[in-house]
Short mmCIF file of C-alpha atoms in Angstrom, two decimals:
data_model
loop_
_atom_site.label_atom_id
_atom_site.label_comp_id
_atom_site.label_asym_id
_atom_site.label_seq_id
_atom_site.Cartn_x
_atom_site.Cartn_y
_atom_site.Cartn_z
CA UNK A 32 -7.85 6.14 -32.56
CA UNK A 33 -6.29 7.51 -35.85
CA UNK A 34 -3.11 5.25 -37.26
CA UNK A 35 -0.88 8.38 -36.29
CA UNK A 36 -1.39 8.35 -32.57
CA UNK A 37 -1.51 4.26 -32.58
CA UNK A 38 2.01 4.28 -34.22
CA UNK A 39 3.01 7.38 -31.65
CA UNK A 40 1.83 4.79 -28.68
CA UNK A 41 3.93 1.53 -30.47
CA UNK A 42 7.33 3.77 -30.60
CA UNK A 43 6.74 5.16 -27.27
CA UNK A 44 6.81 1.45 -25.56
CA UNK A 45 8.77 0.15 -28.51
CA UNK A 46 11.93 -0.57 -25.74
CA UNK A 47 10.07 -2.23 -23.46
CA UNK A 48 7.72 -4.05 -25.90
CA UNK A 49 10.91 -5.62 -27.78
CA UNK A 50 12.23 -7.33 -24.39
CA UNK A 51 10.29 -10.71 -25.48
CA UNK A 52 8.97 -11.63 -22.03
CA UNK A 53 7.07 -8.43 -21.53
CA UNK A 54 6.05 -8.03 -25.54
CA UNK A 55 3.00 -6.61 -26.39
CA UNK A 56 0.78 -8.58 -24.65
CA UNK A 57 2.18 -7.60 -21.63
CA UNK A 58 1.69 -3.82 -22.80
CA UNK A 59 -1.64 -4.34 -23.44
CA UNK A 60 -1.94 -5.74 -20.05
CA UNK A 61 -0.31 -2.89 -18.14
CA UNK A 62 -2.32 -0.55 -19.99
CA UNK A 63 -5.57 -2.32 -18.66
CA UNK A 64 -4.43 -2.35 -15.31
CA UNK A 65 -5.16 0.25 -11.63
CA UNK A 66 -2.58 0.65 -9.38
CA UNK A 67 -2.86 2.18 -6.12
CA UNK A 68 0.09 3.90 -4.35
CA UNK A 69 0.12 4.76 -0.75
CA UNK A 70 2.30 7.36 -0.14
CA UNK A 71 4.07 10.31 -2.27
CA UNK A 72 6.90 10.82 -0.89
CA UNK A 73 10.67 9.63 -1.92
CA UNK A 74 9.28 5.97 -2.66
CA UNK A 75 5.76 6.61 -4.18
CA UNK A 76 6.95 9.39 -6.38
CA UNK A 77 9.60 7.13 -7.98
CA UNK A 78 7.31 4.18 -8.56
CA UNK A 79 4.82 6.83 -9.92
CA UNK A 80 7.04 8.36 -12.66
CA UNK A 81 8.53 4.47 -13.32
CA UNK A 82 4.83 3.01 -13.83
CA UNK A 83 3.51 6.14 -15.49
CA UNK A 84 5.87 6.30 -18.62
CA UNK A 85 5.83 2.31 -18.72
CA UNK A 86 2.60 2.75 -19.60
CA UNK A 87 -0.10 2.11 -16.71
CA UNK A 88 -3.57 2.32 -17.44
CA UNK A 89 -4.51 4.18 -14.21
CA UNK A 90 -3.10 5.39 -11.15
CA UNK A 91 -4.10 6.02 -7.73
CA UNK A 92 -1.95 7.90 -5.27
CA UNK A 93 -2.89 9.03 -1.96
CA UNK A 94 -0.78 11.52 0.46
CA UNK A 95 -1.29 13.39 3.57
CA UNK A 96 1.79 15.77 3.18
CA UNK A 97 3.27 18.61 1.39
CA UNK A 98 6.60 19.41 -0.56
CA UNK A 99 9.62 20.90 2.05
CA UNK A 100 13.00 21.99 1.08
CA UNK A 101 14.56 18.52 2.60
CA UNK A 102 12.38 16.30 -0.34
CA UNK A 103 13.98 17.75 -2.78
CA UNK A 104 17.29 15.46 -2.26
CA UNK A 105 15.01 12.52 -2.77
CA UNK A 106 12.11 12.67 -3.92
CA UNK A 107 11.83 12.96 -8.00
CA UNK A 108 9.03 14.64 -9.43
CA UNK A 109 9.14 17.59 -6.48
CA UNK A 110 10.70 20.98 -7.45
CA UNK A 111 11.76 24.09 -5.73
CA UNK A 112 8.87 25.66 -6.90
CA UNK A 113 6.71 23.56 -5.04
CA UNK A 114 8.64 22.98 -1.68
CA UNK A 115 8.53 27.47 -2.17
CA UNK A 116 4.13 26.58 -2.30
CA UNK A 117 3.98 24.17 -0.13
CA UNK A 118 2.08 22.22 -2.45
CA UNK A 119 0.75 19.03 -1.35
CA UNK A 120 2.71 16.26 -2.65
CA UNK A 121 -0.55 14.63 -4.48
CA UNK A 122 -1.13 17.60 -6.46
CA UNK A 123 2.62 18.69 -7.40
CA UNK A 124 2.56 14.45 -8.61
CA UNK A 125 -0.13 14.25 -10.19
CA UNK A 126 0.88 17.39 -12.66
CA UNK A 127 4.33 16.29 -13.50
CA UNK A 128 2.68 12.76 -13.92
CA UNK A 129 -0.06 13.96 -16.61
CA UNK A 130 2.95 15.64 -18.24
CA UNK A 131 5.05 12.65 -18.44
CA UNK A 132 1.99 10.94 -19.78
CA UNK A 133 -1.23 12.14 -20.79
CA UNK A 134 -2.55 8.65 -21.69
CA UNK A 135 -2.33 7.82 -18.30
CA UNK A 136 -5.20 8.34 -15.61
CA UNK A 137 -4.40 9.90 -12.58
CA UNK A 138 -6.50 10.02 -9.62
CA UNK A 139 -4.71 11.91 -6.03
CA UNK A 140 -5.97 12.34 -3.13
CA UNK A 141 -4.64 14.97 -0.35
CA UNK A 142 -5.52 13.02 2.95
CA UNK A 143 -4.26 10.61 5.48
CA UNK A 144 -5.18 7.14 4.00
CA UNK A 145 -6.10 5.14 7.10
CA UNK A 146 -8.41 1.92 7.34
CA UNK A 147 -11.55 3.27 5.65
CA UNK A 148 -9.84 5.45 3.11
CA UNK A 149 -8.05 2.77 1.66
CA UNK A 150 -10.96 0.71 1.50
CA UNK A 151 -12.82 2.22 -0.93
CA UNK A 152 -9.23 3.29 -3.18
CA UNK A 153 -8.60 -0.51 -3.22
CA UNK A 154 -12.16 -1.78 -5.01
CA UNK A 155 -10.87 -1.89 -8.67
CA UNK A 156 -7.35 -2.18 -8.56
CA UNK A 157 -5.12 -4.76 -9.35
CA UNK A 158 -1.97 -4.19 -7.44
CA UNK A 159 -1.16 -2.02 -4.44
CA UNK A 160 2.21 -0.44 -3.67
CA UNK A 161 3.70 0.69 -0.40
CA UNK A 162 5.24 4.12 -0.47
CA UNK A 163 4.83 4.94 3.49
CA UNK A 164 6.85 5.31 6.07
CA UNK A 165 5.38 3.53 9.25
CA UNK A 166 4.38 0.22 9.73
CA UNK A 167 0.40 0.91 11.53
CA UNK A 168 -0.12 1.95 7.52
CA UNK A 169 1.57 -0.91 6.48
CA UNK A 170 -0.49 -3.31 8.32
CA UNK A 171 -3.96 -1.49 7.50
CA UNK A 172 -2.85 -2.03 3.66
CA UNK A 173 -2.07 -5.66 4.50
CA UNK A 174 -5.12 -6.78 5.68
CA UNK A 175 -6.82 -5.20 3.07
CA UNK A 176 -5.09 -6.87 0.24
CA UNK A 177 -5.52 -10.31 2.24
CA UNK A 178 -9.00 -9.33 2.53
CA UNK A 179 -9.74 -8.54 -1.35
CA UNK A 180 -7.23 -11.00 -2.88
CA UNK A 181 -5.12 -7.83 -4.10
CA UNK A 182 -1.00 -8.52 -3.96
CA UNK A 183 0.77 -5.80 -2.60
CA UNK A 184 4.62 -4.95 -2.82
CA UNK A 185 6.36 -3.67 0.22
CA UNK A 186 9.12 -1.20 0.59
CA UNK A 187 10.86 0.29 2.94
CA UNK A 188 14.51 2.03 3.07
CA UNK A 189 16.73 3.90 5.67
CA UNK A 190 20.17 5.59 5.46
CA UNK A 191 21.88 2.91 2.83
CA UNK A 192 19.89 0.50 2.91
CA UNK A 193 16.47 -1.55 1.62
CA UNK A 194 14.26 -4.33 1.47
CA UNK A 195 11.13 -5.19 -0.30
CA UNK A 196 9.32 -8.25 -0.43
CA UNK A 197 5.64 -8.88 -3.15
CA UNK A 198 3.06 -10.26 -0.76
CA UNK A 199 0.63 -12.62 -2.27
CA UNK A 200 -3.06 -13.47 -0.59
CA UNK A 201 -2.86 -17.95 -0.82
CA UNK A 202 0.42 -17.87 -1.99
CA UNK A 203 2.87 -15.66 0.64
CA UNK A 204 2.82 -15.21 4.50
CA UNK A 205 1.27 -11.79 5.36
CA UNK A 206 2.62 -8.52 6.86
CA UNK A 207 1.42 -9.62 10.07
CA UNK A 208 2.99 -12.72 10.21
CA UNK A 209 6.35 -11.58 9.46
CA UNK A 210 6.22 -9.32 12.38
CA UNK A 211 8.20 -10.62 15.03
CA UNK A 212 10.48 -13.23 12.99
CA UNK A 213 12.28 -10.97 10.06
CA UNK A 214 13.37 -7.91 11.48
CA UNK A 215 12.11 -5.04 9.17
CA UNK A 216 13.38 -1.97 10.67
CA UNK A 217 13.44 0.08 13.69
CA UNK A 218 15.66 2.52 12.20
CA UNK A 219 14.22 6.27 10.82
CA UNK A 220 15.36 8.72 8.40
CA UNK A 221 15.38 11.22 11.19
CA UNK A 222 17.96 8.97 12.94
CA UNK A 223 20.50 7.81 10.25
CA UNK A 224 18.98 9.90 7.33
CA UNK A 225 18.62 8.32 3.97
CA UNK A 226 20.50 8.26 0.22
CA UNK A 227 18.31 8.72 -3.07
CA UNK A 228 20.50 5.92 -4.33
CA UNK A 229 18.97 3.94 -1.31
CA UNK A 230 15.57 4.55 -2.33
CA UNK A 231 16.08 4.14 -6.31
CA UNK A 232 17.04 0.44 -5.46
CA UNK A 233 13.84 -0.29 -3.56
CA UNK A 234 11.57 1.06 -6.22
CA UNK A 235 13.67 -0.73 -8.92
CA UNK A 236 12.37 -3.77 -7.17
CA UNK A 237 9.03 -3.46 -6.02
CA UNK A 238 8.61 -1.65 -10.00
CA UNK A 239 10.00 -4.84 -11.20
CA UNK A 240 7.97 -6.68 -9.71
CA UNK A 241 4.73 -4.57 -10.80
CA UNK A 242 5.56 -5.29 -14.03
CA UNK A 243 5.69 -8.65 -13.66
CA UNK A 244 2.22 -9.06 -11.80
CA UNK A 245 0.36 -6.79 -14.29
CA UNK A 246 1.49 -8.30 -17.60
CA UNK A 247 0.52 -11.82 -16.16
CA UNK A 248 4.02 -13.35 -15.36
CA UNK A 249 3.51 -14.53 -11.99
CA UNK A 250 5.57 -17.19 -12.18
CA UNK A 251 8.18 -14.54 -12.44
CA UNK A 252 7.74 -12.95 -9.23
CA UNK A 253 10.32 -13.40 -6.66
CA UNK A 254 9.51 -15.53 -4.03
CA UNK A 255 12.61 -14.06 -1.53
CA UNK A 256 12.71 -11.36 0.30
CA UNK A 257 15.49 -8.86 -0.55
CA UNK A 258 17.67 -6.77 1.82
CA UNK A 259 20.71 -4.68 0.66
CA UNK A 260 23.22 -1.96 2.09
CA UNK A 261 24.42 0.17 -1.17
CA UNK A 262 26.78 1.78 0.68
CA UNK A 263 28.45 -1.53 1.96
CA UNK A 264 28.01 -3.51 -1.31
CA UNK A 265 25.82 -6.16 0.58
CA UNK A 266 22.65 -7.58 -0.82
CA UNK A 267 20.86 -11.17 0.87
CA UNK A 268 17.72 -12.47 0.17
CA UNK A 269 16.09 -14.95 2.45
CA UNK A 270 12.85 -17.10 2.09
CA UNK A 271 10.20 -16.80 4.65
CA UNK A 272 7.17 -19.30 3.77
CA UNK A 273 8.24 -20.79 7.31
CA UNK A 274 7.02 -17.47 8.91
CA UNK A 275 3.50 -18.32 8.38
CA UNK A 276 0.89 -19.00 11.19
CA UNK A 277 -1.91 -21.11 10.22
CA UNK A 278 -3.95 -19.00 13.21
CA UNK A 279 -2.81 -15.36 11.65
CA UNK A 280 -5.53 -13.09 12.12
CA UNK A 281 -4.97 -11.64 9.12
CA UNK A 282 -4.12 -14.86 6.27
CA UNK A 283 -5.29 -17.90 8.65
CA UNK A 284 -7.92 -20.02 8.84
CA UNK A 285 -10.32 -17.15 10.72
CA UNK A 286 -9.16 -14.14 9.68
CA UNK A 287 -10.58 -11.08 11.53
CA UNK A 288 -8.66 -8.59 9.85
CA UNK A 289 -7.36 -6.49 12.98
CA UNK A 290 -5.55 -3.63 12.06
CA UNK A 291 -9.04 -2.32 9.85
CA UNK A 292 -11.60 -2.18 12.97
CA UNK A 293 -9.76 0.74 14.90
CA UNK A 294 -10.37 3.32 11.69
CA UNK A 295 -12.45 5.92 13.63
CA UNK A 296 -9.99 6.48 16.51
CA UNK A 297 -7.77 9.89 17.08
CA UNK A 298 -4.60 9.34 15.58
CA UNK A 299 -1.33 11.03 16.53
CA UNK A 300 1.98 10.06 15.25
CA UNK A 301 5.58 11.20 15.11
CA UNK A 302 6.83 11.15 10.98
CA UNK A 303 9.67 10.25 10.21
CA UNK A 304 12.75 12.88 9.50
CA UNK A 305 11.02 15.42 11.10
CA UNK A 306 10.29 17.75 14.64
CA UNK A 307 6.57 17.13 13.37
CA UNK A 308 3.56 15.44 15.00
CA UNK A 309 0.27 14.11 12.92
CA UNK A 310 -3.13 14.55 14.36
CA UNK A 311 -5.99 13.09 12.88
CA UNK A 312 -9.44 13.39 14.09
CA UNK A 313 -11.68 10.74 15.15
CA UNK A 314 -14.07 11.79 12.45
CA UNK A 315 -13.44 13.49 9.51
CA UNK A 316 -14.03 17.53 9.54
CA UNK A 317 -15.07 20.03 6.75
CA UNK A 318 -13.44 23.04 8.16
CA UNK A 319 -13.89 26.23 6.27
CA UNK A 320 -10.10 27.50 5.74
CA UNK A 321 -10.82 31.09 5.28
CA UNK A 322 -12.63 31.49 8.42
CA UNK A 323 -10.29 29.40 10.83
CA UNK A 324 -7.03 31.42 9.35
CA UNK A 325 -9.24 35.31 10.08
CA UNK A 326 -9.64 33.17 13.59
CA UNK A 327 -5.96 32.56 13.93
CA UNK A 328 -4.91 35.76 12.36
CA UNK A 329 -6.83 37.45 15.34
CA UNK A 330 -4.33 35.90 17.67
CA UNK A 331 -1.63 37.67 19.23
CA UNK A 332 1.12 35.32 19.02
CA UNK A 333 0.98 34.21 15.30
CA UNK A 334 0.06 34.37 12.05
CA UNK A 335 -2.02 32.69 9.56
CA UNK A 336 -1.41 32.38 5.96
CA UNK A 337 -4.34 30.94 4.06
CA UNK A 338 -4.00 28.47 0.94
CA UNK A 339 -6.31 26.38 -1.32
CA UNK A 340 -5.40 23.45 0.46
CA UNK A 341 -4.68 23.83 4.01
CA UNK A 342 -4.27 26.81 6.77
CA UNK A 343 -0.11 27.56 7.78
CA UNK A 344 -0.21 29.25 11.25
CA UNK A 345 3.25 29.96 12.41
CA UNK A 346 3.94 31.25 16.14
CA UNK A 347 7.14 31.90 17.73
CA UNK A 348 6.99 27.94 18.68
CA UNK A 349 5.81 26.27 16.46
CA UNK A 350 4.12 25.62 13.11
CA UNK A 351 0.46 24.16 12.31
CA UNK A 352 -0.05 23.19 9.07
CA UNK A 353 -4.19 22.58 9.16
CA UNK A 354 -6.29 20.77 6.49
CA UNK A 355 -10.06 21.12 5.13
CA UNK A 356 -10.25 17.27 6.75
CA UNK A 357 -9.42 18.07 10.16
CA UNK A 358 -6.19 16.62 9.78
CA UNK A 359 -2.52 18.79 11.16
CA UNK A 360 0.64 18.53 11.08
CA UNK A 361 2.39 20.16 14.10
CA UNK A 362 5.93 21.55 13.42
CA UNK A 363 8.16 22.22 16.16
CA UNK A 364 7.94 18.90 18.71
CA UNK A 365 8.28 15.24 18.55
CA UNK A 366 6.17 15.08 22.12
CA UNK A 367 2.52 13.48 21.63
CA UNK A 368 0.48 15.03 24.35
CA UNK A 369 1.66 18.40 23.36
CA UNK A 370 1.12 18.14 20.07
CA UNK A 371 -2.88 17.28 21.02
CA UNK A 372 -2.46 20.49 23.54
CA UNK A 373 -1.66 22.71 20.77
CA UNK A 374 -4.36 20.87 18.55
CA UNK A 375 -6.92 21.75 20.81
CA UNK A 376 -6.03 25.02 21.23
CA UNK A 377 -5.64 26.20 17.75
CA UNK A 378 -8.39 24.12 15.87
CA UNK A 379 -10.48 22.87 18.42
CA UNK A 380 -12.33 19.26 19.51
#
């Protein structure tokens, strides 16, 4: 590296480097360090962009969706142009991302991160962050990071109002414990909708937090968790060491690790803010695109556009949206069992 581009890289971190705490050894720690972020959507794009132009060494995000009109009000790095493409949320992130900062390297993947997915993203990072939008994810990443010793910092948000909370293998109750004493949320966006403002407050403190864990100031983490309304002006934070259970299954004394031995079983699911229904295979696919949309296209009812990254077959009823994987979204119901009917029909066993 040429004394040009290493005095380019002190005045572009100059800010942050100056704030004594974080100084340049914490720089030089961020700058060594893998974070993995489940989810691209209104939480995992702003603690992209936020951890990107801080200066993170590499970055793993991992999406099953694609940009739609309603992200836009939200969701920061997404532009009409790609809600107009349809462009999967990993790949319209990952080029504003390299744009914001070249330095930085950014892995994406377009598929629906369940038990073994996440498994292998997890190996070599140092820090996951949670950037979904239903708890069964939630809990697969928890066991995981109790599993590999790798913190993770939850978020969640709905209408006005947040919580997170950093989650710390020997030092924090787990995920699982929590369940059942702090209530977390039952709420959805569909329900009581949701305000960017909301959502910039969460990510200000699970990327806070970040920071803190990858420039090697634990001792600065917070060890409350923090719930706030910012449209009521109301912000507690409570403790919750008492919630742990010495016979968790997850962070006990025999940990079993539940929530990652159901990975190869047909997943359907309802998401959140939407008429739409998931369906993920049993076992992943490799369909060929072109020939399941001249399939479709021969199909009275409908028609099938065909795109690099997934199949869109609209009939008067409803919309698929099909992947290479296997995995589709179905547009146009909220019910389960049809969903898997029109599955079935359309793409097959």
């Amino acid at each position: 590296m040429n004394e040009e581009t290493e005095q380019i890289r002190v005045d572009r971190y100059s800010r942050q480097i100056r704030f004594a705490p974080f100084g340049k050894e914490g720089q030089a720690r961020l700058r060594a360090s893998h974070v993995l972020v489940v989810g691209a959507g209104a939480l995992g794009s702003s603690i992209a962009e936020t951890l990107v132009r801080a200066g993170v060494g590499t970055l793993t995000m991992v999406d099953r969706d694609y940009v739609e009109w309603s992200n836009l009000q939200r969701q920061q790095l997404y532009t009409e142009n790609d809600a107009i493409h349809r462009l999967p949320k990993a790949i319209a992130a990952a080029q504003r991302l390299r744009e914001i900062n070249s330095e930085c390297r950014i892995h994406v993947s377009v598929m629906d991160a369940r038990a073994n997915e996440l498994e292998q993203l997890c190996q070599d990072v140092q820090l996951i962050m949670d950037a979904t939008d239903n708890f069964e994810t939630r809990l697969i990443v928890n066991d995981l990071s109790y599993k590999y010793r790798i913190p993770w910092i939850y978020g969640g948000c709905v209408g006005s109002s947040g919580v997170s909370f950093t989650f710390r293998p020997g030092a924090t109750p787990c995920l699982n414990c929590l369940l059942g004493h702090i209530p977390l949320g039952g709420d959805t966006c569909d329900v009581n909708g949701i305000l960017p403002q909301a959502v910039q407050m969460v990510t200000s403190h699970q990327t806070m937090e970040a920071m803190k864990w990858l420039a090697g100031q634990e001792h600065m983490l917070r060890d409350n968790m923090i719930s706030f309304d910012v449209w009521r002006n109301e912000q507690v934070a409570f403790r919750v060491d008492k919630a742990k259970k010495e016979d968790c299954p997850t962070c006990g004394g025999s940990p079993d690790y539940p929530y990652l031995s159901a990975a190869n079983v047909e997943k359907s699911e309802v998401l959140c803010g939407r008429d739409t229904v998931q369906i993920r295979p049993a076992s992943t696919k490799q369909l060929e695109l072109r020939l399941l949309a001249e399939r479709l296209n021969q199909l009275d009812d409908g028609t099938a556009t065909l795109t690099p990254y997934m199949v869109i077959y609209q009939n008067q009823h409803h919309r698929l949206v099909i992947f290479a994987d296997g995995r589709a979204l179905i547009h146009g119901t909220s019910d389960l069992a049809e969903a898997r009917s029109i599955y079935h029909k359309f793409v097959g066993g």
